[in-house]
mmCIF file with all atom_site columns, C-alpha atoms in Angstrom:
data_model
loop_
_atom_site.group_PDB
_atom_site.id
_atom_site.type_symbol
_atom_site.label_atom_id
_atom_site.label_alt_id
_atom_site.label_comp_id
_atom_site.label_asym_id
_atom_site.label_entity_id
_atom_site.label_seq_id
_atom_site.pdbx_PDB_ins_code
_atom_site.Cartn_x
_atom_site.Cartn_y
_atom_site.Cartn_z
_atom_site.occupancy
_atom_site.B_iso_or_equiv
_atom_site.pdbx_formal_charge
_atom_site.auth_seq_id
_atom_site.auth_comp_id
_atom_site.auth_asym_id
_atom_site.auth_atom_id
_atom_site.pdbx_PDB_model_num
ATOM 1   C CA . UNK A 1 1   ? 162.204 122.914 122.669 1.00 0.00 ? 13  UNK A CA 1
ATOM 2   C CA . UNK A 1 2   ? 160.638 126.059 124.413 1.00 0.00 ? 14  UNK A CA 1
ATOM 3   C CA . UNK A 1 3   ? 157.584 127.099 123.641 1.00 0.00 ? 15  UNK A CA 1
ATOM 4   C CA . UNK A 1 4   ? 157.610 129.657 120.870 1.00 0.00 ? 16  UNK A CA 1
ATOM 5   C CA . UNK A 1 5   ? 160.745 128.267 119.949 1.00 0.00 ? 17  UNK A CA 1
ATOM 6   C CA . UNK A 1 6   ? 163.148 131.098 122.034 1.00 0.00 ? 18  UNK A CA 1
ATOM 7   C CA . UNK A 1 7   ? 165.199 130.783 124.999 1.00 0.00 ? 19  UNK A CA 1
ATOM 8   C CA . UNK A 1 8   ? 164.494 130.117 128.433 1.00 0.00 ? 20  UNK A CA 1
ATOM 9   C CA . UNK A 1 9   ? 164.394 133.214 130.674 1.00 0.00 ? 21  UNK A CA 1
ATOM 10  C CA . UNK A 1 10  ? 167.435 131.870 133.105 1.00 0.00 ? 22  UNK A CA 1
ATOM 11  C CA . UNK A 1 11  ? 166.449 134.747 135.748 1.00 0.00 ? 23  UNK A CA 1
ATOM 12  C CA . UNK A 1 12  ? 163.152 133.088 135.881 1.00 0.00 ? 24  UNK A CA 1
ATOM 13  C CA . UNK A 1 13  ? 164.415 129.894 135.710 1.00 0.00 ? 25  UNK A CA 1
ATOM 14  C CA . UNK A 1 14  ? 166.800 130.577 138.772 1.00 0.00 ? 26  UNK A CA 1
ATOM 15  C CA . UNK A 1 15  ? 163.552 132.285 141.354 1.00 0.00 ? 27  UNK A CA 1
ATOM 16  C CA . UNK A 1 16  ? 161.983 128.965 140.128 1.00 0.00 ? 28  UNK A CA 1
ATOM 17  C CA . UNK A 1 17  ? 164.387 126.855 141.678 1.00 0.00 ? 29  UNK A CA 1
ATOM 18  C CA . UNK A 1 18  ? 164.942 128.731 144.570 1.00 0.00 ? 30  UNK A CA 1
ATOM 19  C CA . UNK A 1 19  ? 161.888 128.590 145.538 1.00 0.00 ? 31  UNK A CA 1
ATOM 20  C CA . UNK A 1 20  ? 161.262 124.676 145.185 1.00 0.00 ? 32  UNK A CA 1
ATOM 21  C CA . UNK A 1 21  ? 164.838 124.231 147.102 1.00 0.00 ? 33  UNK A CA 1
ATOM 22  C CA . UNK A 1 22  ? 162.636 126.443 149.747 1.00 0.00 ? 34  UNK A CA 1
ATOM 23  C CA . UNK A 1 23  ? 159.913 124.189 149.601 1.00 0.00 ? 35  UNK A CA 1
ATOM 24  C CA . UNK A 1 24  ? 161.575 121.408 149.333 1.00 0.00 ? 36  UNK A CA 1
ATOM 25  C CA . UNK A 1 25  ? 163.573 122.347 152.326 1.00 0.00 ? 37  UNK A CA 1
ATOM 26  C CA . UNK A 1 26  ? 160.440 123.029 154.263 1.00 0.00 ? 38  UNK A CA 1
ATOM 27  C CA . UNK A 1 27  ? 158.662 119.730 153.272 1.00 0.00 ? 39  UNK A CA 1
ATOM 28  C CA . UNK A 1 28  ? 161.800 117.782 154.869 1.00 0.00 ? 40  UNK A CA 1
ATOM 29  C CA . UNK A 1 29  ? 161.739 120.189 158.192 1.00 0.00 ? 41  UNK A CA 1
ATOM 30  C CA . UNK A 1 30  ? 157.666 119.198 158.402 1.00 0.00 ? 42  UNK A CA 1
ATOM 31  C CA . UNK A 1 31  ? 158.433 115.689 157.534 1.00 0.00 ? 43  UNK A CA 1
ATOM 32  C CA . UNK A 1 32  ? 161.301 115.640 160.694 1.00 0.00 ? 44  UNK A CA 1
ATOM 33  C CA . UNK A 1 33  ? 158.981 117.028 163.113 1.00 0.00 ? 45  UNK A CA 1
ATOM 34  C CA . UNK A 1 34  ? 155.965 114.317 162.150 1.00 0.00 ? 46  UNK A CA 1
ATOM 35  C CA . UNK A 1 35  ? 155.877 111.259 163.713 1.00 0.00 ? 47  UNK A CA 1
ATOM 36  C CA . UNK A 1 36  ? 153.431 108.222 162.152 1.00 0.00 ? 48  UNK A CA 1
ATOM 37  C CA . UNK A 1 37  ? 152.934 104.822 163.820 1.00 0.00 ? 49  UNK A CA 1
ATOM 38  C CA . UNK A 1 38  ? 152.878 101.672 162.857 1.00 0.00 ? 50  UNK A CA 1
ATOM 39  C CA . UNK A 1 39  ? 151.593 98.474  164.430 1.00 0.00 ? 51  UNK A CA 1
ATOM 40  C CA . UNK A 1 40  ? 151.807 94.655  164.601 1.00 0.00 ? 52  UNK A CA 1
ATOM 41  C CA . UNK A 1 41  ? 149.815 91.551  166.501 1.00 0.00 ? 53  UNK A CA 1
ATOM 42  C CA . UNK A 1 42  ? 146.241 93.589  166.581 1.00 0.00 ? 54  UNK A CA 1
ATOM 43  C CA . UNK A 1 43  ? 148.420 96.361  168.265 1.00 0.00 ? 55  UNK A CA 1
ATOM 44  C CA . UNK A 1 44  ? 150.678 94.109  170.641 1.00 0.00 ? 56  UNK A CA 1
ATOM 45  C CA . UNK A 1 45  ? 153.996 96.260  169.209 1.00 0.00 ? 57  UNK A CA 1
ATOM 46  C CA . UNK A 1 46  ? 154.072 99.761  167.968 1.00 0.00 ? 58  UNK A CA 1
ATOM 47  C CA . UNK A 1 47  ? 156.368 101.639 166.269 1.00 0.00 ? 59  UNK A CA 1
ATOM 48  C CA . UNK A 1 48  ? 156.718 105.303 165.977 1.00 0.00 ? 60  UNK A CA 1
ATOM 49  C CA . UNK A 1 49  ? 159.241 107.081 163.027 1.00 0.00 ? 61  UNK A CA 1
ATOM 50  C CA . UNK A 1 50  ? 159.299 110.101 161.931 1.00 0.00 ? 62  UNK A CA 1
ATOM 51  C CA . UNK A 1 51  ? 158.133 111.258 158.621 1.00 0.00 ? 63  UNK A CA 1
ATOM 52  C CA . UNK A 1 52  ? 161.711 111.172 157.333 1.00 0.00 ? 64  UNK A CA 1
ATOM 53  C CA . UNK A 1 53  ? 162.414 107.621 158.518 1.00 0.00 ? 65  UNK A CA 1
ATOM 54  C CA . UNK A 1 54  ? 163.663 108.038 162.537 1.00 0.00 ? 66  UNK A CA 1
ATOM 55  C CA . UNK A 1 55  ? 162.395 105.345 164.772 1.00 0.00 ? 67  UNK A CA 1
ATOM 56  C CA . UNK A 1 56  ? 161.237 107.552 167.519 1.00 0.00 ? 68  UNK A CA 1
ATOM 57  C CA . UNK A 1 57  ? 160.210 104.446 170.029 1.00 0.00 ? 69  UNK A CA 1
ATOM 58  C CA . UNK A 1 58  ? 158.770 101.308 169.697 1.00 0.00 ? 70  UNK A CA 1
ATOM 59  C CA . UNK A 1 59  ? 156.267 99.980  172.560 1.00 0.00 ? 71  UNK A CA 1
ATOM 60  C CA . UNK A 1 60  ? 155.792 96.098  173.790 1.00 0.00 ? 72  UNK A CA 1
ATOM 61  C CA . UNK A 1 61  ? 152.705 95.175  175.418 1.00 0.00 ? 73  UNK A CA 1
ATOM 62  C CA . UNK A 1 62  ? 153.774 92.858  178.219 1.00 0.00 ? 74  UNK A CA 1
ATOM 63  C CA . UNK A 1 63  ? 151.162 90.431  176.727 1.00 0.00 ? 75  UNK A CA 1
ATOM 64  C CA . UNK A 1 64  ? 153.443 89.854  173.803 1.00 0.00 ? 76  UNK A CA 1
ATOM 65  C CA . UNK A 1 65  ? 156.755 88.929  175.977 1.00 0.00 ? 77  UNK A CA 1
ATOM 66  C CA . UNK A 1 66  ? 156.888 84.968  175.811 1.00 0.00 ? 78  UNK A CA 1
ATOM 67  C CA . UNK A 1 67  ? 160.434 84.035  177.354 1.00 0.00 ? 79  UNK A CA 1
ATOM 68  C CA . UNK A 1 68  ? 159.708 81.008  175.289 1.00 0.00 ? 80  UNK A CA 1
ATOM 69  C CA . UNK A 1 69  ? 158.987 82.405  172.457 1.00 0.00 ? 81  UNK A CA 1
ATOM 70  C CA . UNK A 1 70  ? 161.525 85.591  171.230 1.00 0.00 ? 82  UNK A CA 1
ATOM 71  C CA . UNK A 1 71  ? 161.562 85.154  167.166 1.00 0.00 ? 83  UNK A CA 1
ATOM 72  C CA . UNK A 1 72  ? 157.513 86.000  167.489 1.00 0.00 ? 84  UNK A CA 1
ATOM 73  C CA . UNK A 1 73  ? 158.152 88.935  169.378 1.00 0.00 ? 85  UNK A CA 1
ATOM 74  C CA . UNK A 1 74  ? 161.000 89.585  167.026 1.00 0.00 ? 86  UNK A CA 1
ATOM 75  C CA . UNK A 1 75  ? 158.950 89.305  164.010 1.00 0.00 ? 87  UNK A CA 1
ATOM 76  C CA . UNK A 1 76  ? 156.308 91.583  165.248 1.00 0.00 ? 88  UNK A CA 1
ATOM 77  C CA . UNK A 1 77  ? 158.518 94.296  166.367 1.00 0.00 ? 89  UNK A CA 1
ATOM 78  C CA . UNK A 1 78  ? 160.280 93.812  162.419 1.00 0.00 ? 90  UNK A CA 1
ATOM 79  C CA . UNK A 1 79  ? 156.081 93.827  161.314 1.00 0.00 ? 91  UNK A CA 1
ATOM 80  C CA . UNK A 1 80  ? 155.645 97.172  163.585 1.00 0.00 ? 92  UNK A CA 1
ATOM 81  C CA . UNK A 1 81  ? 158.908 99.158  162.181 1.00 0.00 ? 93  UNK A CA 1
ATOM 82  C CA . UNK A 1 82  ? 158.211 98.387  158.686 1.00 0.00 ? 94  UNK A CA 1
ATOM 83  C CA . UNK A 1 83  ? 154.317 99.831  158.981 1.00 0.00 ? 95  UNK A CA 1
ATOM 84  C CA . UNK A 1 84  ? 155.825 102.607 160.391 1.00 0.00 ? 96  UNK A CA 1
ATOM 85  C CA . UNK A 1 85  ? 158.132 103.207 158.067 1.00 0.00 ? 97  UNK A CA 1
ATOM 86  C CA . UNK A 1 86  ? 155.761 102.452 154.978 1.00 0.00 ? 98  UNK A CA 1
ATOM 87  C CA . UNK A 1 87  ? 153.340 104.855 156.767 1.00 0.00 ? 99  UNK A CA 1
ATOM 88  C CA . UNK A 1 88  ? 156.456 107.431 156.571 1.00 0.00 ? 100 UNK A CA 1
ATOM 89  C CA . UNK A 1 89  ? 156.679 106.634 152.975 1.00 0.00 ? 101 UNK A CA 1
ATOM 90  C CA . UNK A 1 90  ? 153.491 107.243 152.159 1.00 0.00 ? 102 UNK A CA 1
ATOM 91  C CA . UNK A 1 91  ? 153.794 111.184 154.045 1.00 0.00 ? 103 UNK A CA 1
ATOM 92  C CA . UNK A 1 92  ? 156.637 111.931 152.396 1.00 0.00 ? 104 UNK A CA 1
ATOM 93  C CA . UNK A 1 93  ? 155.157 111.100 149.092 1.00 0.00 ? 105 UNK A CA 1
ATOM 94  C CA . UNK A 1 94  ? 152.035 113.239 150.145 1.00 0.00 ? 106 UNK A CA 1
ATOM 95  C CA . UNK A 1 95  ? 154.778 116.496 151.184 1.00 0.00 ? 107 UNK A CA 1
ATOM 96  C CA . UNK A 1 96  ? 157.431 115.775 148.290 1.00 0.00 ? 108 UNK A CA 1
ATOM 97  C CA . UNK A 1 97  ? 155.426 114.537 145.247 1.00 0.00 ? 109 UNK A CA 1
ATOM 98  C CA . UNK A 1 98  ? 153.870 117.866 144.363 1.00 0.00 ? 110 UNK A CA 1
ATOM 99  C CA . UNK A 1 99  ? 156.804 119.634 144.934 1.00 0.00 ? 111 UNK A CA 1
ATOM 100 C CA . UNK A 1 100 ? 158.458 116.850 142.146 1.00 0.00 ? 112 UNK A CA 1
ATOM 101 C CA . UNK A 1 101 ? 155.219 117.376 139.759 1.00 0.00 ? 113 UNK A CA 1
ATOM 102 C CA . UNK A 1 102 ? 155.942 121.597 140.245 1.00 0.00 ? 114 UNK A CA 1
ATOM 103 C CA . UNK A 1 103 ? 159.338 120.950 138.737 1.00 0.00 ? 115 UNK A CA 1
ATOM 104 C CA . UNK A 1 104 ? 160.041 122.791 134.925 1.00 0.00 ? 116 UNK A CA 1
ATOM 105 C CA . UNK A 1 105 ? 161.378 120.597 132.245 1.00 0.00 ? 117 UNK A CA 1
ATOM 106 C CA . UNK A 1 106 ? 163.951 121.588 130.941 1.00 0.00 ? 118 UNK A CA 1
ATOM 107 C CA . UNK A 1 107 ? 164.064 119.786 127.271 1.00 0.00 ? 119 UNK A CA 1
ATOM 108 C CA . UNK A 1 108 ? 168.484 119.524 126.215 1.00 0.00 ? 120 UNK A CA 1
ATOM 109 C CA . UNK A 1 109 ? 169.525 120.014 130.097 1.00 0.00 ? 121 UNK A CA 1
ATOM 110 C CA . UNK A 1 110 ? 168.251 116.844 131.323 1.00 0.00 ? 122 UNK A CA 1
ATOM 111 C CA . UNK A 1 111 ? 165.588 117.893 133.405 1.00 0.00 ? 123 UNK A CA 1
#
């Protein structure tokens, strides 16, 4: 139900929605250009993404280059991208989230 019981005012509704498709639009443009880092072995490998999830570049320290030893140099860069990436997470839930809470329910339309 709406409140006092009468119908939505559609027009309303509409410049509502537009707008948060603007916002929402501009959140993911902000969230492109941002770039977070994430690291592994006390800073050995980092990764950089962007906010929306693009590994950007990822950065060895010689130190952790063991000819001998590739799956721990594998496993760090893995450890690097995913801080990165949950660091990424975590900005896009900081941009987006309000933007979801902002959001009119619509009671009968499934919103």
């Amino acid at each position: 139900m709406f409140p006092g019981g009468g119908q939505p005012n559609m027009q309303q509704l509409l410049q509502q929605a537009q707008k948060m498709q603007q916002d929402l639009a501009r959140a993911q443009e902000e969230l492109a250009a941002t770039e977070v880092e994430g690291q592994a072995g006390g800073g050995l490998v980092k990764a950089t993404v962007t906010g929306s999830g693009e590994l950007r570049a990822l950065v060895i320290d010689p130190k952790a280059v063991d000819p001998d030893d590739t799956e721990t140099l594998a496993d760090l860069v893995v450890a690097a991208v995913k801080a990165a990436n949950d660091n990424a997470q975590q900005l896009q839930q900081a941009k987006l989230g309000p933007l979801a809470q902002g959001m009119p329910s619509m009671p009968g339309l499934g919103f």
